[in-house]
Tab-separated table of C-alpha atoms and ligand atoms in Angstrom:
chain	number	residue	atom	x	y	z
H	1	MET	CA	-38.071	74.915	-75.399
H	2	LYS	CA	-40.294	77.618	-74.117
H	3	PHE	CA	-43.581	76.731	-72.375
H	4	GLY	CA	-46.297	77.127	-74.967
H	5	VAL	CA	-49.209	75.699	-76.871
H	6	TYR	CA	-48.929	72.963	-79.469
H	7	VAL	CA	-51.622	73.248	-82.179
H	8	LEU	CA	-52.635	69.881	-83.714
H	9	PHE	CA	-54.019	70.763	-87.191
H	10	GLU	CA	-54.527	69.239	-90.609
H	11	ASN	CA	-55.965	72.073	-92.654
H	12	PRO	CA	-53.345	74.788	-93.274
H	13	GLU	CA	-55.968	77.128	-94.762
H	14	TRP	CA	-57.570	77.452	-91.232
H	15	MET	CA	-54.387	78.441	-89.568
H	16	PRO	CA	-53.724	82.144	-90.390
H	17	PRO	CA	-56.467	83.708	-88.087
H	18	LEU	CA	-55.363	81.573	-85.143
H	19	ARG	CA	-51.678	82.246	-85.842
H	20	ARG	CA	-52.354	85.975	-85.893
H	21	GLU	CA	-54.146	85.974	-82.495
H	22	LEU	CA	-51.522	83.735	-80.862
H	23	LYS	CA	-48.881	86.214	-82.039
H	24	ARG	CA	-50.814	89.130	-80.795
H	25	ALA	CA	-51.340	87.569	-77.406
H	26	GLU	CA	-47.588	86.783	-77.363
H	27	ILE	CA	-48.191	83.078	-76.803
H	28	HIS	CA	-45.408	80.840	-77.814
H	29	PHE	CA	-46.765	78.251	-80.221
H	30	GLU	CA	-45.593	75.236	-82.329
H	31	GLU	CA	-47.798	73.763	-85.103
H	32	TRP	CA	-48.044	69.981	-85.425
H	33	PHE	CA	-49.403	68.909	-88.779
H	34	ILE	CA	-51.244	65.548	-88.034
H	35	ASN	CA	-51.765	63.038	-90.740
H	36	LYS	CA	-49.119	60.424	-91.046
H	37	GLY	CA	-46.656	60.189	-88.245
H	38	HIS	CA	-45.302	58.258	-85.355
H	39	PHE	CA	-44.604	58.647	-81.620
H	40	ASP	CA	-43.027	56.505	-78.990
H	41	LEU	CA	-45.385	55.505	-76.119
H	42	SER	CA	-42.357	55.455	-73.763
H	43	ASP	CA	-41.550	59.136	-74.602
H	44	VAL	CA	-43.001	61.951	-72.534
H	45	PRO	CA	-44.750	64.603	-74.527
H	46	PRO	CA	-43.335	68.250	-74.278
H	47	GLU	CA	-44.454	70.370	-71.368
H	48	GLY	CA	-47.277	72.795	-72.315
H	49	VAL	CA	-50.938	72.887	-73.431
H	50	PHE	CA	-52.259	71.262	-76.653
H	51	LEU	CA	-55.013	72.537	-78.814
H	52	ASN	CA	-56.776	69.951	-80.980
H	53	ARG	CA	-58.019	71.407	-84.333
H	54	ILE	CA	-58.381	68.234	-86.297
H	55	SER	CA	-61.390	68.226	-88.417
H	56	PRO	CA	-63.812	65.318	-89.149
H	57	SER	CA	-63.702	66.200	-92.823
H	58	SER	CA	-59.869	65.749	-92.934
H	59	HIS	CA	-60.206	62.768	-95.235
H	60	THR	CA	-61.668	65.171	-97.947
H	61	ARG	CA	-58.326	66.883	-98.122
H	62	ASP	CA	-56.535	63.504	-98.629
H	63	HIS	CA	-55.532	63.472	-94.956
H	64	THR	CA	-56.948	60.006	-94.476
H	65	GLU	CA	-54.996	59.088	-91.431
H	66	SER	CA	-55.540	62.299	-89.422
H	67	ILE	CA	-58.567	61.123	-87.375
H	68	ASN	CA	-57.211	57.713	-86.317
H	69	PHE	CA	-53.807	59.033	-85.644
H	70	THR	CA	-55.157	61.990	-83.542
H	71	ARG	CA	-57.343	59.762	-81.554
H	72	GLU	CA	-54.406	57.678	-80.363
H	73	MET	CA	-52.124	60.742	-79.844
H	74	LEU	CA	-54.730	62.411	-77.623
H	75	ILE	CA	-54.671	59.337	-75.323
H	76	TRP	CA	-50.925	59.490	-75.075
H	77	LEU	CA	-50.983	63.210	-74.288
H	78	GLU	CA	-53.636	63.008	-71.662
H	79	SER	CA	-52.188	59.876	-70.078
H	80	ASN	CA	-49.037	61.905	-69.502
H	81	GLY	CA	-51.110	64.599	-67.752
H	82	ARG	CA	-51.133	67.161	-70.599
H	83	ARG	CA	-54.003	69.508	-70.805
H	84	VAL	CA	-55.617	69.163	-74.324
H	85	ILE	CA	-58.146	71.832	-75.346
H	86	ASN	CA	-60.930	69.808	-77.139
H	87	GLY	CA	-59.243	66.597	-75.927
H	88	SER	CA	-60.104	62.966	-76.376
H	89	HIS	CA	-63.692	63.196	-75.051
H	90	ALA	CA	-64.630	66.233	-77.147
H	91	PHE	CA	-62.921	64.507	-80.168
H	92	SER	CA	-64.984	61.390	-79.755
H	93	LEU	CA	-68.051	63.581	-80.181
H	94	GLU	CA	-66.472	65.593	-82.990
H	95	ILE	CA	-66.076	62.566	-85.204
H	96	SER	CA	-69.628	61.193	-84.589
H	97	LYS	CA	-72.958	62.970	-84.971
H	98	VAL	CA	-74.547	59.935	-83.266
H	99	ARG	CA	-72.582	60.666	-80.121
H	100	GLN	CA	-73.323	64.329	-80.408
H	101	TYR	CA	-77.123	63.664	-80.608
H	102	GLN	CA	-77.032	61.307	-77.626
H	103	ALA	CA	-75.160	63.892	-75.645
H	104	LEU	CA	-77.375	66.725	-76.662
H	105	ARG	CA	-80.367	64.623	-75.577
H	106	GLU	CA	-78.721	63.888	-72.262
H	107	VAL	CA	-78.854	67.586	-71.423
H	108	GLY	CA	-82.456	67.899	-72.528
H	109	LEU	CA	-82.012	69.319	-76.007
H	110	ARG	CA	-84.123	68.330	-79.026
H	111	THR	CA	-82.303	66.673	-81.941
H	112	PRO	CA	-83.837	65.524	-85.216
H	113	HIS	CA	-85.284	61.991	-85.535
H	114	THR	CA	-82.393	60.021	-86.958
H	115	ILE	CA	-81.902	56.415	-88.059
H	116	VAL	CA	-78.256	55.200	-87.969
H	117	VAL	CA	-77.350	52.794	-90.773
H	118	SER	CA	-74.323	50.734	-91.653
H	119	SER	CA	-73.944	51.840	-95.277
H	120	ASP	CA	-74.731	48.552	-96.939
H	121	PRO	CA	-77.181	49.190	-99.782
H	122	ASP	CA	-79.704	46.685	-98.720
H	123	GLU	CA	-79.741	47.885	-95.196
H	124	LEU	CA	-80.083	51.413	-96.315
H	125	LYS	CA	-83.151	50.534	-98.325
H	126	LYS	CA	-84.679	48.642	-95.457
H	127	ALA	CA	-84.024	51.537	-93.002
H	128	ALA	CA	-85.550	54.140	-95.342
H	129	ILE	CA	-88.919	52.445	-95.428
H	130	SER	CA	-89.603	53.541	-91.789
H	131	MET	CA	-88.416	57.021	-92.427
H	132	PRO	CA	-91.130	59.654	-92.903
H	133	LEU	CA	-90.702	61.670	-96.157
H	134	PRO	CA	-89.022	63.988	-97.009
H	135	PHE	CA	-85.830	62.966	-95.164
H	136	LEU	CA	-82.177	63.735	-95.649
H	137	THR	CA	-79.005	61.741	-95.577
H	138	LYS	CA	-75.754	62.833	-93.855
H	139	HIS	CA	-72.399	61.288	-92.927
H	140	ASN	CA	-71.933	60.490	-89.202
H	141	CYS	CA	-68.384	61.723	-89.444
H	142	GLY	CA	-68.313	64.665	-91.767
H	143	GLY	CA	-68.733	68.445	-91.775
H	144	LYS	CA	-68.872	70.664	-94.890
H	145	GLY	CA	-72.278	69.168	-95.709
H	146	LEU	CA	-70.824	65.707	-96.568
H	147	GLY	CA	-73.506	63.360	-97.742
H	148	ILE	CA	-76.263	65.839	-97.234
H	149	ARG	CA	-79.064	65.268	-99.679
H	150	LEU	CA	-82.746	65.640	-99.490
H	151	PHE	CA	-85.163	62.858	-100.663
H	152	HIS	CA	-88.852	63.205	-101.413
H	153	SER	CA	-89.482	59.562	-102.349
H	154	LEU	CA	-88.155	56.073	-101.601
H	155	GLU	CA	-87.641	55.439	-105.277
H	156	GLU	CA	-85.399	58.502	-105.536
H	157	PHE	CA	-83.321	57.293	-102.491
H	158	ASP	CA	-83.006	53.672	-103.748
H	159	GLU	CA	-81.902	54.912	-107.133
H	160	HIS	CA	-79.363	57.300	-105.607
H	161	ILE	CA	-77.562	54.708	-103.565
H	162	GLY	CA	-77.015	52.625	-106.597
H	163	THR	CA	-75.140	55.384	-108.434
H	164	SER	CA	-71.626	56.767	-108.251
H	165	ASP	CA	-73.061	59.934	-106.755
H	166	TYR	CA	-73.492	58.064	-103.540
H	167	GLN	CA	-70.338	58.441	-101.501
H	168	LYS	CA	-69.764	55.920	-98.774
H	169	PRO	CA	-69.112	57.626	-95.436
H	170	VAL	CA	-65.534	57.430	-94.116
H	171	ASP	CA	-66.691	55.454	-91.054
H	172	SER	CA	-69.361	53.575	-92.998
H	173	ILE	CA	-72.160	55.121	-90.941
H	174	LEU	CA	-74.898	56.982	-92.835
H	175	LEU	CA	-77.658	58.820	-91.055
H	176	LEU	CA	-81.248	59.125	-92.357
H	177	GLN	CA	-82.724	62.190	-90.755
H	178	GLU	CA	-85.993	64.018	-90.399
H	179	TYR	CA	-85.993	67.154	-92.558
H	180	ILE	CA	-86.713	70.007	-90.267
H	181	GLU	CA	-89.077	72.658	-91.856
H	182	SER	CA	-88.352	76.134	-90.821
H	183	PRO	CA	-90.343	79.173	-91.764
H	184	ASP	CA	-87.037	81.165	-92.067
H	185	PRO	CA	-84.400	80.587	-94.746
H	186	TYR	CA	-81.537	80.322	-92.326
H	187	ILE	CA	-80.056	78.315	-89.489
H	188	THR	CA	-78.472	79.610	-86.289
H	189	ARG	CA	-75.020	78.830	-85.248
H	190	VAL	CA	-73.994	79.552	-81.598
H	191	GLU	CA	-70.295	80.130	-80.922
H	192	MET	CA	-68.926	79.151	-77.532
H	193	VAL	CA	-65.456	79.268	-76.168
H	194	GLY	CA	-64.520	77.881	-72.624
H	195	GLU	CA	-68.141	77.826	-71.514
H	196	LYS	CA	-68.539	81.446	-72.592
H	197	PHE	CA	-71.196	82.497	-75.183
H	198	LEU	CA	-69.425	84.566	-77.916
H	199	TYR	CA	-72.193	85.311	-80.417
H	200	ALA	CA	-74.739	83.685	-82.675
H	201	ILE	CA	-74.817	83.981	-86.462
H	202	ASN	CA	-77.525	83.250	-89.069
H	203	SER	CA	-76.484	81.276	-92.104
H	204	ASN	CA	-78.697	81.599	-95.071
H	205	THR	CA	-79.822	78.214	-96.398
H	206	SER	CA	-81.520	79.313	-99.602
H	207	GLN	CA	-78.463	78.384	-101.646
H	208	GLY	CA	-77.757	74.897	-100.138
H	209	PHE	CA	-76.399	72.978	-97.274
H	210	GLU	CA	-72.682	73.827	-97.121
H	211	LEU	CA	-72.273	76.191	-94.305
H	212	CYS	CA	-68.712	76.375	-92.882
H	213	PRO	CA	-68.375	80.080	-92.163
H	214	ALA	CA	-64.668	80.357	-92.989
H	215	GLU	CA	-63.331	81.690	-96.241
H	216	GLY	CA	-62.186	78.913	-98.622
H	217	CYS	CA	-64.433	76.159	-97.250
H	218	ASP	CA	-66.036	74.542	-100.231
H	219	THR	CA	-67.009	70.869	-100.591
H	220	ASN	CA	-67.826	70.288	-104.165
H	221	ASN	CA	-64.701	71.678	-105.834
H	222	THR	CA	-61.480	69.917	-106.862
H	223	THR	CA	-58.438	71.304	-105.187
H	224	ASP	CA	-57.488	73.162	-108.421
H	225	GLU	CA	-60.913	74.778	-108.729
H	226	LEU	CA	-60.725	75.717	-105.090
H	227	HIS	CA	-57.444	77.539	-105.547
H	228	GLU	CA	-58.567	79.340	-108.718
H	229	ASN	CA	-61.831	80.594	-107.224
H	230	VAL	CA	-61.219	80.664	-103.558
H	231	GLU	CA	-61.116	84.351	-103.103
H	232	GLU	CA	-64.170	85.148	-105.236
H	233	LYS	CA	-66.241	82.241	-103.832
H	234	GLY	CA	-65.110	83.148	-100.314
H	235	ARG	CA	-66.386	86.695	-100.753
H	236	ASP	CA	-69.742	85.448	-102.260
H	237	ARG	CA	-70.172	82.939	-99.495
H	238	GLN	CA	-69.489	85.532	-96.700
H	239	ASN	CA	-72.730	87.238	-97.715
H	240	LEU	CA	-74.573	84.205	-96.501
H	241	PHE	CA	-73.575	85.027	-92.851
H	242	SER	CA	-75.023	87.656	-90.564
H	243	LEU	CA	-74.958	88.362	-86.869
H	244	ARG	CA	-78.034	87.168	-85.004
H	245	GLU	CA	-78.432	90.280	-82.851
H	246	ASP	CA	-79.653	90.217	-79.334
H	247	PHE	CA	-79.547	86.563	-78.999
H	248	PHE	CA	-80.244	85.850	-75.323
H	249	ASP	CA	-81.858	82.409	-75.152
H	250	PRO	CA	-82.022	79.699	-72.450
H	251	ILE	CA	-80.589	77.264	-74.993
H	252	ILE	CA	-77.214	78.933	-74.354
H	253	ASP	CA	-77.267	77.541	-70.738
H	254	LYS	CA	-77.974	74.126	-72.158
H	255	TYR	CA	-75.036	74.437	-74.479
H	256	LYS	CA	-72.829	75.425	-71.484
H	257	GLU	CA	-74.112	72.302	-69.688
H	258	TYR	CA	-73.258	70.131	-72.609
H	259	MET	CA	-69.687	71.532	-72.712
H	260	ARG	CA	-69.225	71.063	-68.994
H	261	LYS	CA	-70.589	67.586	-69.047
H	262	PHE	CA	-68.698	66.241	-72.003
H	263	SER	CA	-65.393	68.154	-71.584
H	264	VAL	CA	-65.797	70.335	-74.708
H	265	ASP	CA	-63.809	73.601	-74.590
H	266	ILE	CA	-64.653	75.169	-77.944
H	267	ALA	CA	-67.816	74.569	-79.911
H	268	GLY	CA	-70.176	75.973	-82.548
H	269	PHE	CA	-73.734	74.573	-82.052
H	270	GLU	CA	-76.166	74.656	-85.004
H	271	PHE	CA	-79.910	74.738	-84.625
H	272	ILE	CA	-82.925	75.274	-86.766
H	273	GLU	CA	-86.080	76.905	-85.379
H	274	THR	CA	-89.475	75.367	-86.371
H	275	SER	CA	-92.675	77.348	-86.927
H	276	SER	CA	-93.779	76.530	-83.362
H	277	GLY	CA	-90.481	78.126	-82.086
H	278	GLU	CA	-88.829	74.960	-81.123
H	279	LYS	CA	-85.073	74.890	-81.603
H	280	ILE	CA	-83.658	71.642	-82.820
H	281	THR	CA	-79.921	71.197	-82.573
H	282	TYR	CA	-78.318	69.037	-85.342
H	283	ASP	CA	-74.607	69.739	-85.389
H	284	VAL	CA	-71.828	70.570	-82.922
H	285	ASN	CA	-68.508	71.748	-84.364
H	286	GLY	CA	-65.220	71.683	-82.572
H	287	THR	CA	-63.002	73.332	-85.188
H	288	THR	CA	-64.925	76.594	-85.707
H	289	ASN	CA	-63.663	78.896	-88.351
H	290	TYR	CA	-65.210	82.292	-87.653
H	291	SER	CA	-66.743	84.301	-90.460
H	292	PRO	CA	-64.351	87.172	-91.177
H	293	SER	CA	-67.180	89.399	-92.684
H	294	VAL	CA	-69.408	89.036	-89.609
H	295	GLU	CA	-66.451	89.686	-87.204
H	296	GLU	CA	-65.195	92.682	-89.133
H	297	ARG	CA	-68.664	94.233	-89.328
H	298	HIS	CA	-69.360	93.883	-85.581
H	299	GLY	CA	-65.973	94.102	-83.985
H	300	LEU	CA	-65.979	90.436	-82.892
H	301	ASN	CA	-62.984	88.111	-82.604
H	302	GLY	CA	-63.502	84.424	-81.897
H	303	MET	CA	-59.848	83.533	-82.345
H	304	ALA	CA	-58.853	86.120	-79.744
H	305	ALA	CA	-61.324	84.282	-77.325
H	306	ILE	CA	-59.497	81.044	-78.115
H	307	ALA	CA	-56.163	82.796	-77.491
H	308	GLU	CA	-57.423	84.007	-74.144
H	309	LEU	CA	-58.472	80.494	-73.200
H	310	ILE	CA	-55.079	79.122	-74.171
H	311	SER	CA	-53.464	81.870	-72.027
H	312	ARG	CA	-55.507	80.791	-69.010
H	313	GLU	CA	-54.737	77.186	-69.564
H	314	LEU	CA	-51.033	77.885	-69.938
H	315	LYS	CA	-51.024	79.721	-66.628
H	316	ALA	CA	-52.770	76.826	-64.888
H	317	ALA	CA	-50.412	74.250	-66.456
H	318	SER	CA	-47.308	76.143	-65.632
H	319	GLN	CA	-48.589	76.413	-61.992
H	320	ASP	CA	-49.133	72.632	-61.898
H	321	THR	CA	-45.617	71.993	-63.238
H	322	LYS	CA	-44.160	74.267	-60.463
H	323	ASN	CA	-46.218	72.544	-57.758
H	324	ASN	CA	-45.098	69.006	-58.766
O	1	LIG	N1	-82.421	67.739	-90.201
O	1	LIG	C1	-82.224	68.769	-91.060
O	1	LIG	N2	-83.208	69.364	-91.527
O	1	LIG	C2	-83.074	70.556	-92.379
O	1	LIG	N3	-81.879	70.876	-92.719
O	1	LIG	C3	-80.789	70.307	-92.291
O	1	LIG	C4	-80.876	69.213	-91.368
O	1	LIG	N4	-79.690	68.754	-91.101
O	1	LIG	C5	-78.811	69.539	-91.758
O	1	LIG	N5	-79.494	70.417	-92.451
O	1	LIG	C6	-78.893	71.473	-93.316
O	1	LIG	O1	-77.620	70.974	-93.805
O	1	LIG	C7	-76.549	71.699	-93.335
O	1	LIG	C8	-75.403	70.747	-92.988
O	1	LIG	O2	-75.810	69.845	-91.964
O	1	LIG	P1	-74.908	69.458	-90.756
O	1	LIG	O3	-75.616	68.436	-89.984
O	1	LIG	O4	-74.464	70.692	-90.084
O	1	LIG	O5	-73.649	68.752	-91.385
O	1	LIG	P2	-72.129	69.189	-91.438
O	1	LIG	O6	-71.495	68.543	-90.302
O	1	LIG	O7	-71.654	68.578	-92.695
O	1	LIG	O8	-72.073	70.650	-91.369
O	1	LIG	C9	-77.131	72.417	-92.132
O	1	LIG	O9	-76.390	73.570	-91.817
O	1	LIG	C10	-78.561	72.725	-92.545
O	1	LIG	O10	-78.636	73.796	-93.470
O	2	LIG	MG1	-72.863	71.940	-89.793
C-alpha cells in the first residue's frame, strides 16, 4: 500500500471535483464510503493522512449511520496518531450549530440570537413565546437549508409544528433564531483552506434558503426528481452565485483564529451584513463544494487548494513515520 490520503465520504456526487484534483496533484488516494461498517479497535489504521468529508445532512441521503459511525472512527484514527483533516474536533462543530455559535462567540464574532429547543411540541411552543418576531427555525445538525422556515406569528408557528410539514431534526434539537434583515438580497460565504483565505462569494437569497454552491445539491426533491433535473437545476442554481470581489475584511482574521483555536482545516463561513454594516455569522461548513461557475469565470480552484493542503500533510506525516 502506497502512502496516501484516505477520503471519508458519504455523498458520491461531491467526489468528482476532489478526485480530479487529487489525480492532477498525483496524490495516491483511497475512498472510504462511510455509512454502515465495522472496524476492530485492536487494529492499527493504515499509514497516511485522512480527509473527513462526511456531511451533517448525510441522513437526507438515507445514510443514517454516517455521522455516528464517523464520530467513533475519527477517535480510533486519531488515537492511533493519524492526522485527520477536519478531524474529531472540527466534526463535533460540523454536526452542531450550537457548538459553532459558541465557538464563533469565543473568538469575538457576532451570531444571531438563538434559542435551543428539544423538539418536543410543548417545549417548542413555550420557547417561541420569548422569541421576537419574525423568527426562523433551523435544524441544529443540518445543511442544505434543513428545517429553515420563517414565521411571522406565534399562531403560524404553533400550527406548523402540529403538521406533517414539520420534520423532527435528526438530533432532536431545533433552533429558533432571530431573522437577520439585510438591505442586500444576498449572503456572503468565505472559503478558507488550511488557515488561508481563498475567496468570498455572494449567494443570492431572493429565491429561498437552500444555498449549497455545488451542482446537484437540492433539498426538496426526491431522488428521482433530482436525477431527472439535476443538470438543468444545477445550471439555474449556479446563477445564484457570484464572486464577492475585493473582499479584504478583518473578519477573515477572526475566521483564521476560529480555525486555529478549534482545529478546523477547511471551512466555508457564512454571514449576513445588516444595514448598519455589522456582519453576523450563522453557519460554518466543513464539506464545502465549490461553485463551478464562479471558479470557471474567475480562474479559482478550491479543490486544488485542498489537494495542496493534503500534499503538505502527507509530507509531514511521512517525515514523522521516518523519524519514529
Ligand atoms: N438568522 C438568519 N436570518 C436570515 N436568514 C438566515 C438566517 N439563518 C439562515 N438564513 C438563510 O438560510 C440559509 C440557510 O441557513 P444555514 O444556517 O446556512 O443552514 P444550512 O446549514 O442548512 O445551510 C442561509 O444561507 C440564509 O440565506
Ligand atoms: Mg448554510
